[in-house]
Coordinates of C-alpha atoms and ligand atoms in Angstrom, one line a residue:
Chain A
M836 CA 79.4 102.3 151.4
D837 CA 77.2 104.9 151.8
I838 CA 74.8 105.0 149.1
P839 CA 73.4 109.2 149.2
R840 CA 77.7 109.9 149.6
T841 CA 79.3 107.8 146.5
W842 CA 75.9 109.4 144.3
R843 CA 77.5 113.2 145.3
L844 CA 81.0 112.1 145.1
R845 CA 80.5 110.2 141.0
D846 CA 82.2 113.4 139.5
Q847 CA 84.8 113.3 141.8
R848 CA 85.6 109.6 141.5
Y849 CA 84.7 109.4 138.0
L850 CA 86.4 112.3 136.3
L851 CA 88.8 113.2 139.0
Q852 CA 87.2 116.5 139.3
G853 CA 87.7 119.2 142.1
N854 CA 87.7 122.8 142.1
Q855 CA 89.7 126.2 141.6
C856 CA 90.3 129.4 143.2
E857 CA 88.4 131.9 141.2
E858 CA 89.9 135.2 142.8
C859 CA 93.6 133.2 143.3
G860 CA 93.9 130.4 140.8
E861 CA 94.8 128.0 143.3
L862 CA 93.5 124.0 142.6
Y863 CA 92.1 122.0 145.2
F864 CA 91.7 117.9 145.1
P865 CA 88.9 117.3 146.6
K866 CA 87.1 119.8 146.5
V867 CA 87.1 122.5 149.2
F868 CA 84.6 125.4 150.4
I869 CA 86.8 128.6 151.0
C870 CA 90.2 128.6 149.5
H871 CA 93.0 128.0 151.8
K872 CA 95.2 130.1 150.2
C873 CA 92.9 133.4 150.2
R874 CA 90.3 132.9 151.7
C875 CA 87.7 133.3 148.8
R876 CA 84.4 131.7 148.9
S877 CA 83.9 131.5 145.0
L878 CA 85.5 128.5 143.3
K879 CA 84.7 126.8 140.0
D880 CA 84.7 122.8 139.4
Y881 CA 87.7 121.8 137.9
Q882 CA 88.6 118.5 136.2
F883 CA 92.1 117.4 136.3
S884 CA 94.2 115.6 133.6
G885 CA 94.7 112.4 135.4
R886 CA 98.6 112.6 135.2
G887 CA 100.7 112.4 137.8
T888 CA 103.7 110.7 139.6
V889 CA 104.1 108.3 142.8
Y890 CA 105.2 110.7 145.5
S891 CA 105.4 107.6 147.7
Y892 CA 103.6 103.8 148.5
S893 CA 102.9 101.8 150.8
T894 CA 102.1 97.7 150.1
V895 CA 98.6 96.4 152.1
Y896 CA 98.2 92.7 152.8
Q897 CA 95.3 93.0 155.3
A898 CA 92.6 94.9 154.3
A899 CA 89.0 95.7 155.0
P900 CA 86.7 92.8 154.0
N901 CA 84.9 94.4 151.0
F902 CA 88.7 95.4 149.6
D903 CA 90.0 91.5 150.5
A904 CA 89.6 90.7 146.9
F905 CA 92.8 93.1 145.8
V906 CA 95.1 92.0 148.2
P907 CA 97.5 92.5 148.4
Y908 CA 97.3 95.6 146.7
I909 CA 99.1 99.4 146.7
V910 CA 97.8 102.6 148.3
A911 CA 100.0 105.4 147.3
L912 CA 100.5 109.4 147.1
I913 CA 100.4 111.0 143.8
D914 CA 100.9 114.4 143.1
L915 CA 98.6 115.1 140.0
K916 CA 100.3 117.1 137.5
E917 CA 98.6 120.3 138.3
G918 CA 99.9 120.2 141.8
P919 CA 97.5 118.4 144.5
R920 CA 98.6 115.7 146.1
V921 CA 95.6 112.7 146.1
T922 CA 95.8 109.2 147.8
A923 CA 94.7 106.3 145.4
Q924 CA 95.3 102.9 144.7
L925 CA 97.6 101.9 142.1
S926 CA 96.1 99.2 139.7
D927 CA 97.2 96.9 137.0
I928 CA 100.6 96.8 138.8
S929 CA 102.5 94.5 141.4
P930 CA 104.5 95.2 144.3
G931 CA 108.0 95.2 143.0
E932 CA 107.4 97.1 139.8
V933 CA 106.8 100.6 141.8
E934 CA 109.1 103.1 141.7
I935 CA 109.0 106.8 143.6
G936 CA 108.9 109.7 141.1
M937 CA 107.0 106.8 138.6
P938 CA 104.7 108.5 136.0
V939 CA 100.8 107.3 136.3
E940 CA 97.6 108.1 134.9
M941 CA 93.9 107.6 136.0
V942 CA 91.9 105.0 135.9
V943 CA 88.6 104.0 137.2
R944 CA 88.2 101.0 138.3
K945 CA 86.0 98.7 140.8
I946 CA 86.9 100.2 144.7
S947 CA 85.3 98.3 146.5
E948 CA 81.5 96.0 146.4
D949 CA 78.7 96.2 148.7
G950 CA 78.4 92.5 149.5
E951 CA 77.2 90.6 147.0
R952 CA 73.5 92.1 147.2
G953 CA 74.7 95.8 147.2
V954 CA 75.9 98.0 145.1
I955 CA 79.3 98.1 143.0
N956 CA 81.4 101.2 143.6
Y957 CA 83.7 102.7 141.2
G958 CA 86.7 105.2 141.2
Y959 CA 89.7 106.6 140.1
K960 CA 92.8 104.4 140.2
F961 CA 96.4 105.0 138.8
R962 CA 98.5 102.9 136.6
P963 CA 101.3 103.1 134.8
P964 CA 100.5 105.1 131.4
I965 CA 100.1 102.8 128.4
P966 CA 102.5 104.6 125.6
L967 CA 101.2 106.3 122.8
E968 CA 103.0 105.4 119.7
E969 CA 103.9 107.7 116.4
Chain B
M922 CA 64.5 92.8 97.1
K923 CA 68.0 94.6 99.4
M924 CA 68.1 93.1 102.3
N925 CA 70.9 95.9 103.0
M926 CA 70.6 98.5 105.2
K927 CA 71.9 102.0 104.5
P928 CA 71.3 105.1 106.8
S929 CA 69.0 108.0 104.9
R930 CA 73.2 110.5 104.9
P931 CA 76.5 109.9 104.8
I932 CA 77.4 108.3 108.5
G933 CA 80.3 106.5 109.7
I934 CA 82.9 105.7 112.7
V935 CA 84.1 109.2 113.7
G936 CA 86.2 107.5 116.7
Y937 CA 87.2 104.3 118.3
G938 CA 88.6 102.8 121.1
A939 CA 90.2 99.7 122.5
Y940 CA 90.6 97.7 125.6
V941 CA 92.2 94.1 126.6
P942 CA 93.6 93.3 130.3
R943 CA 97.2 93.0 131.3
Y944 CA 96.3 89.7 132.6
R945 CA 96.6 86.4 129.9
V946 CA 96.3 83.1 131.3
A947 CA 97.8 80.3 128.7
A948 CA 95.1 77.3 127.1
A949 CA 98.3 74.8 128.5
E950 CA 98.3 76.5 132.2
I951 CA 94.3 75.2 132.2
S952 CA 94.9 72.1 130.2
R953 CA 97.6 71.0 133.1
V954 CA 94.9 71.6 135.8
W955 CA 91.7 70.0 134.5
R956 CA 93.5 67.6 131.4
Q957 CA 96.7 66.8 132.8
G958 CA 98.4 68.5 130.0
Q959 CA 96.8 65.7 127.3
D960 CA 95.5 68.2 124.9
T961 CA 98.2 70.6 124.6
G962 CA 99.0 69.3 120.9
A963 CA 95.0 70.9 119.8
L964 CA 94.4 74.0 121.8
P965 CA 92.1 76.4 120.3
V966 CA 94.2 79.1 121.6
K967 CA 97.4 80.2 123.2
Q968 CA 96.2 81.9 125.3
K969 CA 93.2 84.0 126.9
S970 CA 92.9 87.9 128.5
L971 CA 91.5 87.9 131.9
P972 CA 90.2 91.5 134.0
G973 CA 91.9 92.1 137.6
A974 CA 90.5 91.6 139.9
D975 CA 89.4 95.9 140.4
E976 CA 88.1 95.7 136.8
D977 CA 85.0 94.5 134.7
T978 CA 82.5 95.2 132.1
I979 CA 81.6 99.1 133.5
T980 CA 85.5 100.2 134.4
M981 CA 86.5 98.5 130.4
S982 CA 83.6 100.3 128.8
I983 CA 85.0 103.6 130.5
E984 CA 88.6 103.2 129.2
A985 CA 87.6 102.2 125.1
G986 CA 85.0 104.8 125.7
K987 CA 87.7 107.5 126.3
N988 CA 89.7 105.8 123.5
A989 CA 86.9 106.5 121.0
L990 CA 86.4 110.3 122.5
M991 CA 90.1 110.7 122.3
R992 CA 90.2 109.9 118.5
A993 CA 86.7 111.7 117.8
D994 CA 88.0 115.1 119.3
I995 CA 84.5 116.3 119.8
D996 CA 82.7 117.1 123.4
P997 CA 81.3 114.2 125.0
A998 CA 77.7 115.9 126.0
L999 CA 76.9 116.1 121.5
I1000 CA 76.7 112.2 122.3
R1001 CA 73.4 111.4 122.3
S1002 CA 73.5 107.6 123.0
V1003 CA 75.5 105.4 125.0
W1004 CA 75.0 101.4 123.8
A1005 CA 77.1 99.0 125.9
G1006 CA 76.4 95.5 123.9
S1007 CA 77.7 92.3 126.7
E1008 CA 77.3 89.3 128.2
S1009 CA 78.6 90.1 131.0
H1010 CA 77.0 93.3 132.4
P1011 CA 77.8 93.7 135.8
Y1012 CA 74.5 94.2 137.0
A1013 CA 71.2 92.1 136.3
V1014 CA 68.9 95.2 137.1
K1015 CA 71.3 98.5 136.3
P1016 CA 72.5 99.9 132.9
T1017 CA 76.3 99.4 132.5
S1018 CA 75.8 102.3 130.3
T1019 CA 74.7 104.8 132.6
V1020 CA 77.8 104.4 134.5
V1021 CA 79.5 104.6 131.4
A1022 CA 78.0 108.2 130.4
Q1023 CA 78.4 109.4 133.7
A1024 CA 82.3 108.6 133.8
L1025 CA 83.0 109.9 130.2
S1026 CA 80.8 113.2 131.2
I1027 CA 78.2 112.4 128.2
A1028 CA 75.2 112.6 131.1
P1029 CA 72.8 113.8 131.1
Y1030 CA 71.2 114.6 127.7
T1031 CA 71.8 110.8 126.2
T1032 CA 69.5 107.6 125.8
A1033 CA 71.7 104.7 127.8
A1034 CA 70.9 101.1 127.5
D1035 CA 72.3 97.7 127.7
F1036 CA 72.7 95.4 125.0
E1037 CA 72.5 91.4 124.9
F1038 CA 72.6 89.4 122.2
A1039 CA 75.5 86.9 123.3
C1040 CA 78.7 87.6 120.9
K1041 CA 76.9 90.2 119.0
A1042 CA 75.4 92.2 121.3
G1043 CA 78.4 94.8 120.8
T1044 CA 78.0 94.6 116.8
E1045 CA 73.6 95.0 117.5
A1046 CA 74.9 98.5 119.6
M1047 CA 76.6 99.2 116.2
Q1048 CA 73.6 99.2 114.0
A1049 CA 71.3 101.0 116.4
A1050 CA 73.9 103.7 116.6
L1051 CA 74.3 104.0 112.5
G1052 CA 70.3 103.8 112.9
F1053 CA 70.1 106.5 115.3
V1054 CA 72.8 109.1 113.5
G1055 CA 71.7 107.8 110.1
S1056 CA 68.9 109.0 110.8
S1057 CA 69.9 112.4 112.4
M1058 CA 68.0 111.9 115.3
A1059 CA 71.5 112.8 117.2
D1060 CA 74.8 113.3 115.3
Y1061 CA 77.0 111.3 117.5
S1062 CA 76.3 107.9 119.3
L1063 CA 78.4 106.0 121.5
A1064 CA 78.6 101.6 120.6
I1065 CA 80.2 100.0 123.4
A1066 CA 81.2 96.1 122.5
M1067 CA 82.6 94.6 126.0
D1068 CA 82.5 91.2 128.0
T1069 CA 84.6 89.8 130.7
A1070 CA 83.1 86.5 129.8
Q1071 CA 83.7 83.0 131.8
G1072 CA 83.6 79.3 131.5
R1073 CA 82.3 76.8 133.4
P1074 CA 85.9 75.4 135.4
G1075 CA 87.2 72.4 133.2
D1076 CA 84.9 72.8 130.3
A1077 CA 85.8 73.7 126.6
L1078 CA 84.9 77.1 126.6
E1079 CA 87.2 77.7 129.6
Y1080 CA 90.1 77.9 127.6
T1081 CA 89.1 80.3 125.6
A1082 CA 86.6 82.7 127.2
A1083 CA 88.3 85.9 127.7
A1084 CA 87.8 89.7 128.2
G1085 CA 88.4 93.1 125.8
G1086 CA 86.4 94.7 123.3
A1087 CA 86.3 98.2 121.9
A1088 CA 83.9 101.6 121.5
F1089 CA 82.8 103.1 118.5
I1090 CA 81.4 106.4 117.8
I1091 CA 79.2 107.1 115.0
G1092 CA 78.9 110.4 113.7
P1093 CA 78.7 112.4 110.3
A1094 CA 80.4 111.1 107.7
A1095 CA 82.5 114.7 107.1
N1096 CA 84.4 113.8 110.1
S1097 CA 84.6 109.6 110.3
V1098 CA 87.9 107.6 109.9
A1099 CA 85.7 104.8 108.0
I1100 CA 82.4 105.3 106.1
L1101 CA 79.6 103.0 106.4
E1102 CA 78.5 101.4 102.3
G1103 CA 76.1 99.3 103.9
S1104 CA 74.9 96.4 106.6
I1105 CA 73.2 93.0 107.2
S1106 CA 71.3 91.4 110.0
Y1107 CA 70.8 87.9 110.2
A1108 CA 69.2 86.3 112.6
T1109 CA 67.1 83.0 113.6
D1110 CA 66.1 81.2 116.8
T1111 CA 69.4 79.2 116.9
P1112 CA 69.6 77.4 120.5
D1113 CA 73.4 76.7 120.3
F1114 CA 74.4 78.6 123.5
F1115 CA 72.6 80.3 126.2
R1116 CA 73.0 81.0 129.7
R1117 CA 69.6 80.7 131.7
S1118 CA 69.0 83.7 135.1
Y1119 CA 70.7 83.1 137.9
Q1120 CA 73.2 80.6 136.3
K1121 CA 76.4 81.6 136.8
Y1122 CA 78.0 79.8 133.5
P1123 CA 76.9 79.3 130.0
E1124 CA 75.2 75.9 128.3
H1125 CA 76.2 75.2 124.7
G1126 CA 75.5 72.4 122.3
N1127 CA 78.5 71.3 121.6
R1128 CA 79.0 70.5 117.9
F1129 CA 75.8 72.4 117.5
T1130 CA 77.8 75.5 117.8
G1131 CA 79.8 74.9 114.1
E1132 CA 77.8 74.8 110.9
P1133 CA 73.9 75.6 111.5
A1134 CA 75.5 78.2 113.9
Y1135 CA 78.5 80.0 113.1
F1136 CA 78.8 79.5 109.7
L1137 CA 75.7 79.2 108.5
H1138 CA 74.7 83.0 109.9
I1139 CA 78.0 84.2 109.5
S1140 CA 78.1 83.5 105.5
N1141 CA 74.5 84.2 105.0
A1142 CA 74.9 87.6 106.4
V1143 CA 78.2 88.5 104.5
R1144 CA 76.7 87.1 101.3
T1145 CA 74.4 88.9 101.1
L1146 CA 75.8 92.9 101.6
L1147 CA 78.4 91.5 99.3
E1148 CA 75.2 90.9 96.9
D1149 CA 73.7 94.0 97.8
L1150 CA 77.0 96.2 97.6
E1151 CA 77.9 94.7 94.7
L1152 CA 81.1 93.7 95.8
K1153 CA 83.6 90.9 96.0
P1154 CA 86.1 90.0 98.6
S1155 CA 89.0 90.7 96.4
D1156 CA 87.6 94.8 97.0
F1157 CA 88.5 94.6 100.7
A1158 CA 91.8 95.2 102.0
M1159 CA 90.7 93.8 105.2
A1160 CA 88.1 91.3 106.9
V1161 CA 87.2 90.6 110.6
F1162 CA 85.4 87.9 111.5
H1163 CA 83.5 86.6 115.0
Q1164 CA 86.7 84.4 116.7
P1165 CA 85.8 81.9 119.4
N1166 CA 88.7 80.2 118.7
T1167 CA 91.8 80.1 115.9
K1168 CA 90.3 78.0 113.4
F1169 CA 86.3 79.0 112.9
P1170 CA 87.6 82.8 111.3
Q1171 CA 90.4 81.1 109.2
K1172 CA 87.8 78.4 107.8
V1173 CA 84.8 80.9 107.5
A1174 CA 87.4 83.6 105.5
K1175 CA 87.9 80.9 102.9
Q1176 CA 85.0 79.6 102.4
L1177 CA 83.6 82.8 101.5
G1178 CA 86.7 83.5 99.7
F1179 CA 88.6 85.6 101.8
T1180 CA 92.7 85.2 102.3
P1181 CA 94.7 85.1 105.4
E1182 CA 95.9 88.0 104.3
Q1183 CA 93.1 89.8 104.8
I1184 CA 91.4 88.4 108.2
K1185 CA 95.4 88.9 110.1
E1186 CA 95.5 91.8 110.9
G1187 CA 92.2 91.3 113.0
L1188 CA 92.6 88.2 114.4
L1189 CA 93.2 88.3 117.7
S1190 CA 92.1 85.5 119.3
P1191 CA 95.5 83.4 119.6
F1192 CA 96.8 86.0 121.7
I1193 CA 94.0 86.7 124.1
G1194 CA 90.9 84.4 123.6
N1195 CA 87.1 84.9 122.6
T1196 CA 86.7 88.5 124.0
Y1197 CA 83.0 87.5 122.8
A1198 CA 80.7 90.9 122.5
G1199 CA 84.0 92.5 122.1
A1200 CA 85.7 90.2 119.9
S1201 CA 84.9 91.0 116.6
P1202 CA 84.9 94.8 117.2
L1203 CA 88.0 94.5 118.7
G1204 CA 89.6 93.0 115.8
F1205 CA 87.7 95.3 113.9
S1206 CA 89.5 98.5 115.8
A1207 CA 92.9 96.7 115.4
A1208 CA 91.9 96.4 111.4
L1209 CA 91.6 100.4 111.7
D1210 CA 95.1 100.8 113.3
A1211 CA 96.4 99.5 110.4
A1212 CA 94.4 100.7 107.5
K1213 CA 95.1 103.2 104.9
P1214 CA 93.2 106.1 103.5
G1215 CA 90.3 103.9 100.8
D1216 CA 90.6 100.6 102.1
R1217 CA 87.2 98.4 102.8
L1218 CA 86.9 96.8 106.1
L1219 CA 84.8 94.1 106.1
L1220 CA 83.3 93.6 109.9
A1221 CA 81.1 90.1 110.5
S1222 CA 79.8 89.2 113.9
F1223 CA 78.0 86.1 115.3
G1224 CA 76.1 86.1 118.5
S1225 CA 74.6 83.2 119.7
G1226 CA 70.6 82.4 119.8
A1227 CA 71.9 82.9 117.0
G1228 CA 72.5 85.7 114.7
S1229 CA 75.5 87.9 112.4
D1230 CA 75.7 91.1 111.5
A1231 CA 78.1 91.9 108.5
L1232 CA 79.4 96.0 107.9
S1233 CA 80.8 97.3 105.4
F1234 CA 82.9 100.4 105.6
V1235 CA 85.9 102.5 103.1
V1236 CA 88.4 104.5 105.4
T1237 CA 88.8 107.9 105.0
D1238 CA 92.3 110.2 105.6
R1239 CA 91.4 111.0 108.7
I1240 CA 92.7 107.8 110.3
E1241 CA 96.2 109.5 109.3
E1242 CA 95.5 111.7 111.8
V1243 CA 93.9 110.0 115.1
R1244 CA 95.3 106.7 114.6
F1245 CA 97.7 107.3 117.2
A1246 CA 95.6 110.0 119.3
A1247 CA 94.6 106.8 121.8
P1248 CA 96.7 103.5 122.7
T1249 CA 96.7 101.5 119.8
T1250 CA 94.9 98.1 120.1
R1251 CA 98.6 96.3 119.7
S1252 CA 99.5 98.5 122.6
Y1253 CA 97.1 97.0 125.1
I1254 CA 97.9 93.3 123.7
D1255 CA 101.6 93.6 123.9
R1256 CA 101.3 94.4 127.8
E1257 CA 100.6 91.0 128.8
V1258 CA 101.5 89.6 132.1
L1259 CA 100.3 85.6 132.5
V1260 CA 99.0 84.5 136.0
D1261 CA 98.4 80.8 137.2
Y1262 CA 95.7 79.1 137.3
A1263 CA 95.1 79.5 140.8
T1264 CA 95.5 83.2 140.4
Y1265 CA 92.8 83.1 137.6
A1266 CA 90.6 81.0 139.8
R1267 CA 91.2 83.6 142.8
W1268 CA 90.4 86.7 140.9
R1269 CA 87.3 85.7 138.5
N1270 CA 85.4 83.7 141.7
K1271 CA 85.9 80.7 141.1
I1272 CA 86.8 79.5 144.4
K1273 CA 83.7 79.7 146.5
H1274 CA 84.5 80.7 150.4
H1275 CA 81.9 81.7 152.2
Ligands
ZN2603 ZN1 92.2 131.3 146.7

C-alpha cells in the first residue's frame, strides 16, 4: 500500500471522518469536493458515529496476498445511521453469524500489512455492537 | 523515610476502559496438542484470550482508550500524554502511542511514548501519568496497559500468554471516579524472564520466577505502601494483584493478609489467562466496575526484570454515573468464542509458510 495515501487518509480511516455540505446539509463518506446535491463547494469535516446496519454482504475466500491472513472474511455494505452507505470488512464475526439488517458498530482494526518489513495499515471495520449495561 | 509517592495536588482516575478480544483457546486444548492431555489436572488457567487475525496492541489500545474517553466525558484534545505500556508493540521502532493518539483525536498537542517493563509496563505508564497530572504539567493524561502475549509452542507459558488490557485517563480529583492516595514503585535487577531483540518468544527462569521475583517484589511494594499510608488489608474493599496464573495472586494475597473475597472481582486469569502488561490493570477495571463510592482499592502489578507498582485509590460518587457509560470488563470477557489449536496457531503466526 501507498504510504503517502494512507497518511493522508488517516482521519477518514481511523475516525470515519467524512464531510457535510454547508449549504444543504448533505453528508458524505468518503469526502467529496463538490456537493452532489446542490453543487456547493463549501463543505466541512464531519465525524460519523460509527453506528449502522448491514445492507448486504459477501464472504471472501480467495483474497489478494496482503489480505490472506484474514480469509474467510466478510465484506459488507453498511448503511450508516446518518445516511451514507460504506463498504467495509466485518470483524469479530464468522460467516454464519451475519444477517442483513443487523446492527453494527465501527472499530479500528488491522487492514493489511505491507509484508514483514513494511507498514501496518489500520482502518475502520464493523462488528456486532458490544451491549451497554444499565 | 517515606517511600511512597504523592502528587502535589489531588488527582485520580477520571475515566477507564477495558478490552479483551472475543476468542479463547482452552488450556486443555493446548495440553492435548503438546502433552497428550496428561497435565489436565494441573492446568494454570481454564482458558486464555487471543486476538483475532486483525487485532494487535494498537487496535486493542484504541478500543480501551475509547471506552476510557466515554467514561471521562472530556474533550480528547485536553489530553497531554498518550503512554502505552506493552511487551507486544506491533513495531520495534514507531510508537504505538502515536496511532492511538491519532485514532482518539488526542493528536497533535500531546506527548506520546511507549513503555516497556514486561508485565508492569502498564502501571509504569500509569505512574508516569500520575506524576504528569499530579505536578500540574497536564490536566489529563492517558495511560494504556495492553498486550498480545506469546509463549513458545509447547512451553509452560503457552497455556497462559493472553491478550487484553485497560486504559486510564488520569485527571483532577474533582471529576475522578477514584482518587489516588499514594503509590510505591519497587524495582531490582532480577533476570527472571526476558526476550532478546529479534527473538519471537521470551525465556524464563522456571522456579526463579516465583519467590525472588513475583512474591518478593509485590510483597515489598504492598507492605511499604500500607505502612506509609497507615492502612491495613481490611481497609480495602478490593485488591488486584498481577495474575500470571490462578495460584500466584491467590497466594500473595493470603501472605499479605487479604481474603479471597477481596481479590475475587479482579481475578480474571482463570477465564482469560495472563494478559501481561494488561493483567492487573484489566483486573482493576473489573474492580472499578463493581466498586461502590467510598471503597478503597489496591492495585499491585509485577513486571519481570523485575519490579512492582502498588497504588491505593478511594472510589468517589462519580462511579455511579460512569460505570455503564462504556462496556464493562465482564461484557468483554463474556463474549467468548472458543477456537481450536490449529486456528490459534494460524492467527498467532506460529506456522511459518514462506
Ligand atoms: Zn449541498
